Short mmCIF file of C-alpha atoms in Angstrom, two decimals:
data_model
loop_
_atom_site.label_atom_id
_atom_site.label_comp_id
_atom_site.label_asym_id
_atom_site.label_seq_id
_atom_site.Cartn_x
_atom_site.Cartn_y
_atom_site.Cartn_z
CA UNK A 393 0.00 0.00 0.00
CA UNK A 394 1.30 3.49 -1.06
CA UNK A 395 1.58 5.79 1.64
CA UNK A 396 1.83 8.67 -0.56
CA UNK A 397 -1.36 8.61 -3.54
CA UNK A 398 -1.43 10.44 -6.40
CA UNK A 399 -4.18 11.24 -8.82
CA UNK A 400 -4.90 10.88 -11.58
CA UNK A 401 -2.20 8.27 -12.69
CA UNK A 402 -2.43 10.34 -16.15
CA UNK A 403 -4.02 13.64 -17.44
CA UNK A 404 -4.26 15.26 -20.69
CA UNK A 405 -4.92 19.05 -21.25
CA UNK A 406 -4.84 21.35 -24.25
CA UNK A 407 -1.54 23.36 -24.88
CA UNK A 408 -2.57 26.53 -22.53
CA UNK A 409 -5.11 24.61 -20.71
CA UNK A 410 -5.10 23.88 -16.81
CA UNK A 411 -3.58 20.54 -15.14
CA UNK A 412 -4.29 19.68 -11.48
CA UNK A 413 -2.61 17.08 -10.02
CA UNK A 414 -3.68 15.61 -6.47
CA UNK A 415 -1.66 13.80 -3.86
CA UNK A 416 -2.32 12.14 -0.11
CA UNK A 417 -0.56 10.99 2.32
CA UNK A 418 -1.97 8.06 4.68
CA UNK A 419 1.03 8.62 6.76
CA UNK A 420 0.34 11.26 9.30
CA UNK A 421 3.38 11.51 10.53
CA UNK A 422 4.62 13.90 7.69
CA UNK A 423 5.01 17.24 7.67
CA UNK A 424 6.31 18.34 3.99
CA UNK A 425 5.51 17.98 0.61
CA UNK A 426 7.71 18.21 -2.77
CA UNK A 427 6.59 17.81 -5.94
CA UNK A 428 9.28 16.44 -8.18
CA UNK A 429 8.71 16.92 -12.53
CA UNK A 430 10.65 13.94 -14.35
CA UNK A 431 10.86 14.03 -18.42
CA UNK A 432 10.98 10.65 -20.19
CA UNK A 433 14.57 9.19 -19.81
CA UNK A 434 15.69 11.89 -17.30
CA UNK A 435 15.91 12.02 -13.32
CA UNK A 436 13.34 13.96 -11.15
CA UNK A 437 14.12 17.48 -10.69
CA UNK A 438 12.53 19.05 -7.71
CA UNK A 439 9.72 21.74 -9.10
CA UNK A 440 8.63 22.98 -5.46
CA UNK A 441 7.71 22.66 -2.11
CA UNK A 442 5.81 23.60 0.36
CA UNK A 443 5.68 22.83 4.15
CA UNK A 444 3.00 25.14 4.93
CA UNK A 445 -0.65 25.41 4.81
CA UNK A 446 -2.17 27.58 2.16
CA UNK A 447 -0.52 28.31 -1.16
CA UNK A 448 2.46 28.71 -2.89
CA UNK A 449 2.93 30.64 -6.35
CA UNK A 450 6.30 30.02 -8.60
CA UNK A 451 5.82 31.45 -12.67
CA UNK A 452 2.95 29.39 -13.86
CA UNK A 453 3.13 27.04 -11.13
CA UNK A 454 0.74 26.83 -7.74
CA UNK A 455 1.04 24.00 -5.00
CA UNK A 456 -1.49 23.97 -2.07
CA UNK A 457 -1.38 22.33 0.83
CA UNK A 458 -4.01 21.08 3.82
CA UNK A 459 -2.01 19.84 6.55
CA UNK A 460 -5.27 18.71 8.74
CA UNK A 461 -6.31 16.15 5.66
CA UNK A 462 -2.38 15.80 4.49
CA UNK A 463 -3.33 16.70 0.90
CA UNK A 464 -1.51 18.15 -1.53
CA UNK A 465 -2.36 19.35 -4.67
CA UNK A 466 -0.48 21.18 -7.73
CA UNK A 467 -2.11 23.16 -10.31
CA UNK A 468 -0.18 24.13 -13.73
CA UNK A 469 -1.70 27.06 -16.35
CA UNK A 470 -1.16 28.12 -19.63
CA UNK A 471 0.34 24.34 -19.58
CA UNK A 472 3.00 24.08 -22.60
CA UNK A 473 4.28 20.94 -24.11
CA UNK A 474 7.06 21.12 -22.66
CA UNK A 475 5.50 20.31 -18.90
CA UNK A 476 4.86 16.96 -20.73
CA UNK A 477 6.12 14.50 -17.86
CA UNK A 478 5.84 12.73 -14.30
CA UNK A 479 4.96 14.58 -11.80
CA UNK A 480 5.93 12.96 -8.57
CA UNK A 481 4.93 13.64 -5.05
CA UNK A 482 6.83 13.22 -2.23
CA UNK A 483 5.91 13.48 1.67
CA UNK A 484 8.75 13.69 4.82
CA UNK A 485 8.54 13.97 8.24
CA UNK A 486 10.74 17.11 9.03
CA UNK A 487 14.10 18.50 7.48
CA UNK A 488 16.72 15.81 7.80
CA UNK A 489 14.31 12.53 7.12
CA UNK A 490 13.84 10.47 3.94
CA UNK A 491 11.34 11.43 1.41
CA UNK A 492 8.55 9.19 0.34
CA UNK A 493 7.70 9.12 -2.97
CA UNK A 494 4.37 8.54 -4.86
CA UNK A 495 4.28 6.66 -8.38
CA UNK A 496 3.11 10.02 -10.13
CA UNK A 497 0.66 11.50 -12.61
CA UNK A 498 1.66 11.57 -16.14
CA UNK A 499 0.63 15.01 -17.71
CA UNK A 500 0.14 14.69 -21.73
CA UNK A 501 -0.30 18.74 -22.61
CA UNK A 502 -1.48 18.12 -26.17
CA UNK A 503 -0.36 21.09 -28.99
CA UNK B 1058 29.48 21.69 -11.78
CA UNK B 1059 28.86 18.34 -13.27
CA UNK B 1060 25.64 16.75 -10.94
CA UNK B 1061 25.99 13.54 -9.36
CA UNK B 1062 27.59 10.84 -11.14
CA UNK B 1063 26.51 7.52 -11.49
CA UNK B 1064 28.36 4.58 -12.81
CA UNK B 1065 27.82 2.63 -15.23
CA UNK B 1066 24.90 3.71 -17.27
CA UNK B 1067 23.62 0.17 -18.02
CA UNK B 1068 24.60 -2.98 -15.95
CA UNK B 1069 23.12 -6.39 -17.56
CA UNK B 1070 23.95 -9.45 -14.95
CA UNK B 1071 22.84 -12.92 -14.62
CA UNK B 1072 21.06 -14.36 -11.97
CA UNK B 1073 22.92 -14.87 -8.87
CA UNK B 1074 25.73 -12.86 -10.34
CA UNK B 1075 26.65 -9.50 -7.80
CA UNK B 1076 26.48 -5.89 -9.02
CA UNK B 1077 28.02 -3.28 -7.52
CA UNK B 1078 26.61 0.43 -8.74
CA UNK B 1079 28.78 3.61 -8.12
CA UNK B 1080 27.52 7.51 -6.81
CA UNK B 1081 29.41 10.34 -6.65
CA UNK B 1082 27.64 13.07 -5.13
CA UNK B 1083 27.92 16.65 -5.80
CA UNK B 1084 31.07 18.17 -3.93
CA UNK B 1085 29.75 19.56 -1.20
CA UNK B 1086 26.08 18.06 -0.49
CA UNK B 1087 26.49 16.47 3.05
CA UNK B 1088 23.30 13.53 2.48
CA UNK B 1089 23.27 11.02 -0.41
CA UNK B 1090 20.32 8.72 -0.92
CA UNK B 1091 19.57 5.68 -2.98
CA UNK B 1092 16.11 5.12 -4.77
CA UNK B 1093 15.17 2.70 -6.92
CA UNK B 1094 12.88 2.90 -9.80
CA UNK B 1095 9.94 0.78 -11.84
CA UNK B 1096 6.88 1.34 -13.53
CA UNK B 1097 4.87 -0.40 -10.85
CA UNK B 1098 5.93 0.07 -7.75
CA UNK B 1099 7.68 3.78 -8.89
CA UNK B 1100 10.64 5.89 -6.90
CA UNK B 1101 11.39 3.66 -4.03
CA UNK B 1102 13.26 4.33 -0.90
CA UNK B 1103 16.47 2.31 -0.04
CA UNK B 1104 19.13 3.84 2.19
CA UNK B 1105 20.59 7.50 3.13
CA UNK B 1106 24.17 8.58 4.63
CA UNK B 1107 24.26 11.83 5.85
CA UNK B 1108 28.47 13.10 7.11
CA UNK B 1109 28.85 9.50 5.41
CA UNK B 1110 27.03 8.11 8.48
CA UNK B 1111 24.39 5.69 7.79
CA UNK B 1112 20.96 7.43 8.77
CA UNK B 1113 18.05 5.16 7.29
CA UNK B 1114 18.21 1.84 5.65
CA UNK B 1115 14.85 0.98 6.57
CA UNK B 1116 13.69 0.38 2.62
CA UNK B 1117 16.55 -1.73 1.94
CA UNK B 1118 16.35 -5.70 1.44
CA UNK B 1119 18.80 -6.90 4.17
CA UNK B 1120 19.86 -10.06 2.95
CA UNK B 1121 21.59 -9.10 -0.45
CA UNK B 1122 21.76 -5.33 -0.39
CA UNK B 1123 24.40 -3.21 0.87
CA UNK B 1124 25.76 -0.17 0.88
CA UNK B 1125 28.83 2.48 2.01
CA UNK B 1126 30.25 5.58 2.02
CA UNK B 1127 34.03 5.16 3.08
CA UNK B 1128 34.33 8.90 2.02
CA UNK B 1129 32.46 12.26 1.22
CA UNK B 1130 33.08 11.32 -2.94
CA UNK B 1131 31.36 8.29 -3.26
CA UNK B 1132 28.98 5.72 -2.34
CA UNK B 1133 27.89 2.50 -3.31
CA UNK B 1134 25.25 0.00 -3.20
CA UNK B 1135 26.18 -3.70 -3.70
CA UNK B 1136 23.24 -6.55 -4.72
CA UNK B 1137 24.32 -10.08 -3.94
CA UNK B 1138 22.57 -12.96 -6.16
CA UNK B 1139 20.62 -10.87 -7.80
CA UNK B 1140 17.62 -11.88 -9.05
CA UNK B 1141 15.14 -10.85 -11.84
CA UNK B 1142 12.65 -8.59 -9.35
CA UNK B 1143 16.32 -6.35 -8.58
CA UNK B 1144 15.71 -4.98 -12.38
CA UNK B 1145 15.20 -1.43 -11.72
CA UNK B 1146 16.78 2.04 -12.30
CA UNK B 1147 18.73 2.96 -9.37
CA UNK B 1148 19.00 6.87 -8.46
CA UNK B 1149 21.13 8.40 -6.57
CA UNK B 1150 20.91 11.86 -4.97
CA UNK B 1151 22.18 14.34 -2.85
CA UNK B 1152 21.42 16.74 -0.98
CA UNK B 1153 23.21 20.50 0.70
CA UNK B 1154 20.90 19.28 3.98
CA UNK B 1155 22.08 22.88 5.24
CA UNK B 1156 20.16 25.99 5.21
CA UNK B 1157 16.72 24.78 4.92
CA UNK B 1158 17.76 23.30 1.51
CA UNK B 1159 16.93 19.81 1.29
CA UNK B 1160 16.12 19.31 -2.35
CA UNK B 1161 17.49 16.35 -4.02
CA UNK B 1162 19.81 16.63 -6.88
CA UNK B 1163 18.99 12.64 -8.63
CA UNK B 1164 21.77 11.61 -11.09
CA UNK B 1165 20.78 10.12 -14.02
CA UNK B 1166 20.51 6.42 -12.85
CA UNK B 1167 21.84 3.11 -13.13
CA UNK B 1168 19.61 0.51 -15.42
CA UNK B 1169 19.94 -3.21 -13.84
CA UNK B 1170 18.73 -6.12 -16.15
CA UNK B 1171 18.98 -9.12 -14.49
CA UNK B 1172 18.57 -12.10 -16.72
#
């Protein structure tokens, strides 16, 4: 059983359309969120984090996060073809532990 | 700055055979973690040194996986009789851990085939 969920497992949206991408953590030990973007044959490169509740804005990019229901979502506009990849989520317990990963959404953004 | 190094690119063994995969972390980073990687069961958690010291190997297989850090360059992870379900992509990353940074610099992987 995954401890950290993500949904969908794959999305498509229109080249300067909207993607939202959802993630969960059963573990409630955990405390902060990353969201990691890996292109096809490349390693994950970490997009953003946040280990507060509310919102976070970076460019085109806006993570949320709920600490009482440990969810986690991150919402991409005016998507471009290039965002094309997995998205991975990943939950820790504090600075200085491991991060747990989910298996990811795969984001199609169709031209 | 080159990223984190990993060595080789592509390891093929047979079963039972031992592979040894190499990291070299970005100079400076003070934690290094191996993950492994599949379509089903995705980025998976295996060990994490941190000053070289061995902080969490909770998501490693004890009885054929290893793993060290004899100094601040490099690391490795060593799978004894390996067998078919070991076929992964193994990432390794570091991390500054200082600062409030903690992101994870992955290098670009080591692909086991075991046959």
């Amino acid at each position: 059983q995954q401890k950290v969920q993500q949904s969908p497992e794959s999305l498509i949206v229109p080249e300067g359309g909207m993607a939202s991408l959802n993630c969960t953590s059963s573990d409630r030990n955990v405390d902060y969120f990353w969201w990691y973007r890996q292109h096809s044959g490349k390693s994950p490169k970490m997009l953003m984090s946040i280990f507060s509740n509310g919102e976070k804005e970076e460019g085109r990019f806006t993570v949320h996060l709920n600490k009482a229901s440990l969810h986690t979502s991150l919402h991409i506009r005016d998507s471009q073809p290039s965002d094309s990849a997995l998205y991975l989520c990943a939950a820790s317990m504090g600075m200085g532990y491991k991060l747990t990963f989910g298996t990811g959404t795969s984001l199609l953004v169709d031209p | 700055n080159a990223g984190v190094i990993q060595t080789p690119r592509h390891k093929v063994t047979g079963k039972g055979q031992e592979a040894t995969l190499w990291c070299e972390p970005i100079s400076g980073h003070s934690a290094v973690f191996w993950y492994r990687q599949t379509i089903v069961q995705g980025l998976e958690f295996l060990t994490y040194f941190r000053n070289q010291a061995p902080i969490d190997d909770s998501g490693m297989p004890k009885e054929r996986f290893s793993a060290q850090m004899p100094n601040q360059s490099h690391s490795t992870l060593k799978i004894q009789s390996t067998q078919p379900q070991d076929s992964a992509v193994y990432l390794c990353a570091s991390s500054p851990f200082q600062g409030g940074d903690e992101r994870l610099f992955f290098g670009h992987g080591t692909k086991l085939s075991v046959l």
